[in-house]
Amino acid sequence: MTEHLRLLAKQLTHLQQMHKYLEYSAQRARQILPSTNWQDLSPEQHEILAAFRVRFSEFQEHLGKTMRAIAIEEEIEAERFGAVLAFMEKLGIIETAERWKLIREIRNAINHEYEEDAERLAKFFLEMLRATPELFDHYQRLLTFCADTYGVKPA
């Protein structure tokens, strides 16, 4: 196994742990949302939503890094992430590059949203909850592709 494939296996192992944490956080966030009054949430509920936001963001970011690593292994131009997304779409790992970008925009919006507009924040969180199963599907497709193509699996 090449050094690059060993690194890919480490990325998959890291994603495996991140998947468990995100699954747990999403389950807890579903018990809170939709919230109509942000100010009425307890500190614990705010903490649950904060953990979900961070775990969702990190999981998507690391999925992207793993997709880039696959593109590099396949000698696809990986400098522009749009090219990586087009390749992932071609492989069937993601449905569409546009949907991936939309999920990323939601992630970026929630990470830079400093308003206390409960309706707006709840909308972002609900969109992230809806997108979580999609990210999990992408992860499963990455696992299958890496196992079938390279014989690489998470540790």
PDB file of N, CA, C and O in Angstrom, residues 55-94:
ATOM      1  N   ARG A  55     -19.940  19.873  14.509  1.00  0.00           N
ATOM      2  CA  ARG A  55     -19.733  18.514  13.989  1.00  0.00           C
ATOM      3  C   ARG A  55     -20.196  18.390  12.544  1.00  0.00           C
ATOM      4  O   ARG A  55     -19.543  17.726  11.737  1.00  0.00           O
ATOM      5  N   PHE A  56     -21.300  19.019  12.201  1.00  0.00           N
ATOM      6  CA  PHE A  56     -21.771  19.027  10.823  1.00  0.00           C
ATOM      7  C   PHE A  56     -20.727  19.688   9.923  1.00  0.00           C
ATOM      8  O   PHE A  56     -20.362  19.151   8.876  1.00  0.00           O
ATOM      9  N   SER A  57     -20.249  20.846  10.347  1.00  0.00           N
ATOM     10  CA  SER A  57     -19.272  21.609   9.561  1.00  0.00           C
ATOM     11  C   SER A  57     -17.987  20.818   9.357  1.00  0.00           C
ATOM     12  O   SER A  57     -17.463  20.731   8.238  1.00  0.00           O
ATOM     13  N   GLU A  58     -17.480  20.252  10.424  1.00  0.00           N
ATOM     14  CA  GLU A  58     -16.233  19.502  10.339  1.00  0.00           C
ATOM     15  C   GLU A  58     -16.395  18.242   9.496  1.00  0.00           C
ATOM     16  O   GLU A  58     -15.500  17.880   8.731  1.00  0.00           O
ATOM     17  N   PHE A  59     -17.547  17.575   9.618  1.00  0.00           N
ATOM     18  CA  PHE A  59     -17.767  16.362   8.841  1.00  0.00           C
ATOM     19  C   PHE A  59     -17.785  16.678   7.352  1.00  0.00           C
ATOM     20  O   PHE A  59     -17.130  15.996   6.562  1.00  0.00           O
ATOM     21  N   GLN A  60     -18.497  17.728   6.957  1.00  0.00           N
ATOM     22  CA  GLN A  60     -18.521  18.077   5.536  1.00  0.00           C
ATOM     23  C   GLN A  60     -17.135  18.498   5.061  1.00  0.00           C
ATOM     24  O   GLN A  60     -16.700  18.121   3.978  1.00  0.00           O
ATOM     25  N   GLU A  61     -16.430  19.258   5.877  1.00  0.00           N
ATOM     26  CA  GLU A  61     -15.084  19.690   5.490  1.00  0.00           C
ATOM     27  C   GLU A  61     -14.156  18.495   5.281  1.00  0.00           C
ATOM     28  O   GLU A  61     -13.419  18.425   4.294  1.00  0.00           O
ATOM     29  N   HIS A  62     -14.214  17.532   6.182  1.00  0.00           N
ATOM     30  CA  HIS A  62     -13.341  16.359   6.058  1.00  0.00           C
ATOM     31  C   HIS A  62     -13.786  15.425   4.933  1.00  0.00           C
ATOM     32  O   HIS A  62     -12.945  14.760   4.321  1.00  0.00           O
ATOM     33  N   LEU A  63     -15.079  15.375   4.655  1.00  0.00           N
ATOM     34  CA  LEU A  63     -15.522  14.642   3.471  1.00  0.00           C
ATOM     35  C   LEU A  63     -14.895  15.253   2.225  1.00  0.00           C
ATOM     36  O   LEU A  63     -14.414  14.539   1.345  1.00  0.00           O
ATOM     37  N   GLY A  64     -14.890  16.574   2.164  1.00  0.00           N
ATOM     38  CA  GLY A  64     -14.283  17.273   1.033  1.00  0.00           C
ATOM     39  C   GLY A  64     -12.798  16.981   0.906  1.00  0.00           C
ATOM     40  O   GLY A  64     -12.295  16.760  -0.201  1.00  0.00           O
ATOM     41  N   LYS A  65     -12.097  16.963   2.024  1.00  0.00           N
ATOM     42  CA  LYS A  65     -10.664  16.657   1.995  1.00  0.00           C
ATOM     43  C   LYS A  65     -10.414  15.226   1.518  1.00  0.00           C
ATOM     44  O   LYS A  65      -9.458  14.971   0.785  1.00  0.00           O
ATOM     45  N   THR A  66     -11.289  14.317   1.919  1.00  0.00           N
ATOM     46  CA  THR A  66     -11.151  12.927   1.486  1.00  0.00           C
ATOM     47  C   THR A  66     -11.445  12.799   0.000  1.00  0.00           C
ATOM     48  O   THR A  66     -10.752  12.070  -0.725  1.00  0.00           O
ATOM     49  N   MET A  67     -12.437  13.529  -0.473  1.00  0.00           N
ATOM     50  CA  MET A  67     -12.730  13.518  -1.906  1.00  0.00           C
ATOM     51  C   MET A  67     -11.546  14.073  -2.694  1.00  0.00           C
ATOM     52  O   MET A  67     -11.191  13.538  -3.746  1.00  0.00           O
ATOM     53  N   ARG A  68     -10.919  15.118  -2.179  1.00  0.00           N
ATOM     54  CA  ARG A  68      -9.738  15.675  -2.843  1.00  0.00           C
ATOM     55  C   ARG A  68      -8.611  14.642  -2.872  1.00  0.00           C
ATOM     56  O   ARG A  68      -7.918  14.490  -3.880  1.00  0.00           O
ATOM     57  N   ALA A  69      -8.434  13.900  -1.783  1.00  0.00           N
ATOM     58  CA  ALA A  69      -7.394  12.868  -1.735  1.00  0.00           C
ATOM     59  C   ALA A  69      -7.648  11.783  -2.778  1.00  0.00           C
ATOM     60  O   ALA A  69      -6.713  11.283  -3.407  1.00  0.00           O
ATOM     61  N   ILE A  70      -8.907  11.428  -2.970  1.00  0.00           N
ATOM     62  CA  ILE A  70      -9.254  10.435  -3.999  1.00  0.00           C
ATOM     63  C   ILE A  70      -8.942  10.996  -5.382  1.00  0.00           C
ATOM     64  O   ILE A  70      -8.372  10.300  -6.228  1.00  0.00           O
ATOM     65  N   ALA A  71      -9.299  12.244  -5.615  1.00  0.00           N
ATOM     66  CA  ALA A  71      -9.013  12.873  -6.909  1.00  0.00           C
ATOM     67  C   ALA A  71      -7.508  12.875  -7.177  1.00  0.00           C
ATOM     68  O   ALA A  71      -7.071  12.586  -8.297  1.00  0.00           O
ATOM     69  N   ILE A  72      -6.726  13.173  -6.164  1.00  0.00           N
ATOM     70  CA  ILE A  72      -5.266  13.162  -6.323  1.00  0.00           C
ATOM     71  C   ILE A  72      -4.787  11.753  -6.650  1.00  0.00           C
ATOM     72  O   ILE A  72      -3.961  11.558  -7.548  1.00  0.00           O
ATOM     73  N   GLU A  73      -5.313  10.762  -5.948  1.00  0.00           N
ATOM     74  CA  GLU A  73      -4.932   9.365  -6.209  1.00  0.00           C
ATOM     75  C   GLU A  73      -5.279   8.971  -7.642  1.00  0.00           C
ATOM     76  O   GLU A  73      -4.552   8.221  -8.278  1.00  0.00           O
ATOM     77  N   GLU A  74      -6.382   9.497  -8.140  1.00  0.00           N
ATOM     78  CA  GLU A  74      -6.826   9.177  -9.504  1.00  0.00           C
ATOM     79  C   GLU A  74      -6.209  10.112 -10.547  1.00  0.00           C
ATOM     80  O   GLU A  74      -6.578  10.044 -11.720  1.00  0.00           O
ATOM     81  N   GLU A  75      -5.301  10.977 -10.094  1.00  0.00           N
ATOM     82  CA  GLU A  75      -4.588  11.922 -10.959  1.00  0.00           C
ATOM     83  C   GLU A  75      -5.549  12.854 -11.692  1.00  0.00           C
ATOM     84  O   GLU A  75      -5.368  13.189 -12.862  1.00  0.00           O
ATOM     85  N   ILE A  76      -6.563  13.282 -10.957  1.00  0.00           N
ATOM     86  CA  ILE A  76      -7.519  14.282 -11.447  1.00  0.00           C
ATOM     87  C   ILE A  76      -7.065  15.632 -10.899  1.00  0.00           C
ATOM     88  O   ILE A  76      -6.609  15.724  -9.759  1.00  0.00           O
ATOM     89  N   GLU A  77      -7.235  16.677 -11.698  1.00  0.00           N
ATOM     90  CA  GLU A  77      -6.863  18.023 -11.255  1.00  0.00           C
ATOM     91  C   GLU A  77      -7.637  18.338  -9.978  1.00  0.00           C
ATOM     92  O   GLU A  77      -8.868  18.349  -9.975  1.00  0.00           O
ATOM     93  N   ALA A  78      -6.925  18.539  -8.890  1.00  0.00           N
ATOM     94  CA  ALA A  78      -7.574  18.715  -7.590  1.00  0.00           C
ATOM     95  C   ALA A  78      -7.335  20.098  -6.997  1.00  0.00           C
ATOM     96  O   ALA A  78      -7.742  20.353  -5.866  1.00  0.00           O
ATOM     97  N   GLU A  79      -6.704  20.968  -7.733  1.00  0.00           N
ATOM     98  CA  GLU A  79      -6.441  22.314  -7.231  1.00  0.00           C
ATOM     99  C   GLU A  79      -7.756  23.082  -7.075  1.00  0.00           C
ATOM    100  O   GLU A  79      -7.971  23.751  -6.080  1.00  0.00           O
ATOM    101  N   ARG A  80      -8.618  22.978  -8.064  1.00  0.00           N
ATOM    102  CA  ARG A  80      -9.938  23.619  -8.001  1.00  0.00           C
ATOM    103  C   ARG A  80     -10.928  22.595  -7.449  1.00  0.00           C
ATOM    104  O   ARG A  80     -11.073  21.502  -7.993  1.00  0.00           O
ATOM    105  N   PHE A  81     -11.620  22.972  -6.391  1.00  0.00           N
ATOM    106  CA  PHE A  81     -12.527  22.013  -5.772  1.00  0.00           C
ATOM    107  C   PHE A  81     -13.713  21.705  -6.670  1.00  0.00           C
ATOM    108  O   PHE A  81     -14.301  20.627  -6.588  1.00  0.00           O
ATOM    109  N   GLY A  82     -14.065  22.616  -7.564  1.00  0.00           N
ATOM    110  CA  GLY A  82     -15.133  22.347  -8.523  1.00  0.00           C
ATOM    111  C   GLY A  82     -14.814  21.136  -9.389  1.00  0.00           C
ATOM    112  O   GLY A  82     -15.705  20.342  -9.714  1.00  0.00           O
ATOM    113  N   ALA A  83     -13.544  20.982  -9.749  1.00  0.00           N
ATOM    114  CA  ALA A  83     -13.134  19.819 -10.546  1.00  0.00           C
ATOM    115  C   ALA A  83     -13.253  18.537  -9.717  1.00  0.00           C
ATOM    116  O   ALA A  83     -13.648  17.486 -10.229  1.00  0.00           O
ATOM    117  N   VAL A  84     -12.925  18.630  -8.440  1.00  0.00           N
ATOM    118  CA  VAL A  84     -13.058  17.479  -7.535  1.00  0.00           C
ATOM    119  C   VAL A  84     -14.540  17.087  -7.432  1.00  0.00           C
ATOM    120  O   VAL A  84     -14.889  15.911  -7.533  1.00  0.00           O
ATOM    121  N   LEU A  85     -15.407  18.086  -7.256  1.00  0.00           N
ATOM    122  CA  LEU A  85     -16.838  17.801  -7.148  1.00  0.00           C
ATOM    123  C   LEU A  85     -17.384  17.178  -8.429  1.00  0.00           C
ATOM    124  O   LEU A  85     -18.192  16.250  -8.375  1.00  0.00           O
ATOM    125  N   ALA A  86     -16.944  17.685  -9.570  1.00  0.00           N
ATOM    126  CA  ALA A  86     -17.390  17.114 -10.850  1.00  0.00           C
ATOM    127  C   ALA A  86     -16.966  15.651 -10.947  1.00  0.00           C
ATOM    128  O   ALA A  86     -17.741  14.799 -11.410  1.00  0.00           O
ATOM    129  N   PHE A  87     -15.752  15.339 -10.496  1.00  0.00           N
ATOM    130  CA  PHE A  87     -15.269  13.962 -10.515  1.00  0.00           C
ATOM    131  C   PHE A  87     -16.074  13.089  -9.548  1.00  0.00           C
ATOM    132  O   PHE A  87     -16.454  11.954  -9.884  1.00  0.00           O
ATOM    133  N   MET A  88     -16.377  13.617  -8.363  1.00  0.00           N
ATOM    134  CA  MET A  88     -17.169  12.860  -7.385  1.00  0.00           C
ATOM    135  C   MET A  88     -18.586  12.604  -7.907  1.00  0.00           C
ATOM    136  O   MET A  88     -19.140  11.529  -7.695  1.00  0.00           O
ATOM    137  N   GLU A  89     -19.133  13.571  -8.612  1.00  0.00           N
ATOM    138  CA  GLU A  89     -20.447  13.386  -9.223  1.00  0.00           C
ATOM    139  C   GLU A  89     -20.376  12.285 -10.283  1.00  0.00           C
ATOM    140  O   GLU A  89     -21.254  11.414 -10.345  1.00  0.00           O
ATOM    141  N   LYS A  90     -19.329  12.299 -11.073  1.00  0.00           N
ATOM    142  CA  LYS A  90     -19.145  11.281 -12.119  1.00  0.00           C
ATOM    143  C   LYS A  90     -19.026   9.883 -11.503  1.00  0.00           C
ATOM    144  O   LYS A  90     -19.548   8.913 -12.048  1.00  0.00           O
ATOM    145  N   LEU A  91     -18.354   9.798 -10.362  1.00  0.00           N
ATOM    146  CA  LEU A  91     -18.199   8.508  -9.674  1.00  0.00           C
ATOM    147  C   LEU A  91     -19.469   8.079  -8.943  1.00  0.00           C
ATOM    148  O   LEU A  91     -19.573   6.934  -8.498  1.00  0.00           O
ATOM    149  N   GLY A  92     -20.424   8.998  -8.770  1.00  0.00           N
ATOM    150  CA  GLY A  92     -21.644   8.684  -8.046  1.00  0.00           C
ATOM    151  C   GLY A  92     -21.514   8.821  -6.545  1.00  0.00           C
ATOM    152  O   GLY A  92     -22.370   8.340  -5.792  1.00  0.00           O
ATOM    153  N   ILE A  93     -20.457   9.467  -6.089  1.00  0.00           N
ATOM    154  CA  ILE A  93     -20.261   9.654  -4.646  1.00  0.00           C
ATOM    155  C   ILE A  93     -21.165  10.764  -4.128  1.00  0.00           C
ATOM    156  O   ILE A  93     -21.703  10.674  -3.029  1.00  0.00           O
ATOM    157  N   ILE A  94     -21.343  11.810  -4.925  1.00  0.00           N
ATOM    158  CA  ILE A  94     -22.314  12.847  -4.599  1.00  0.00           C
ATOM    159  C   ILE A  94     -23.358  12.881  -5.700  1.00  0.00           C
ATOM    160  O   ILE A  94     -23.088  12.448  -6.830  1.00  0.00           O
TER     161      ILE A  94
END
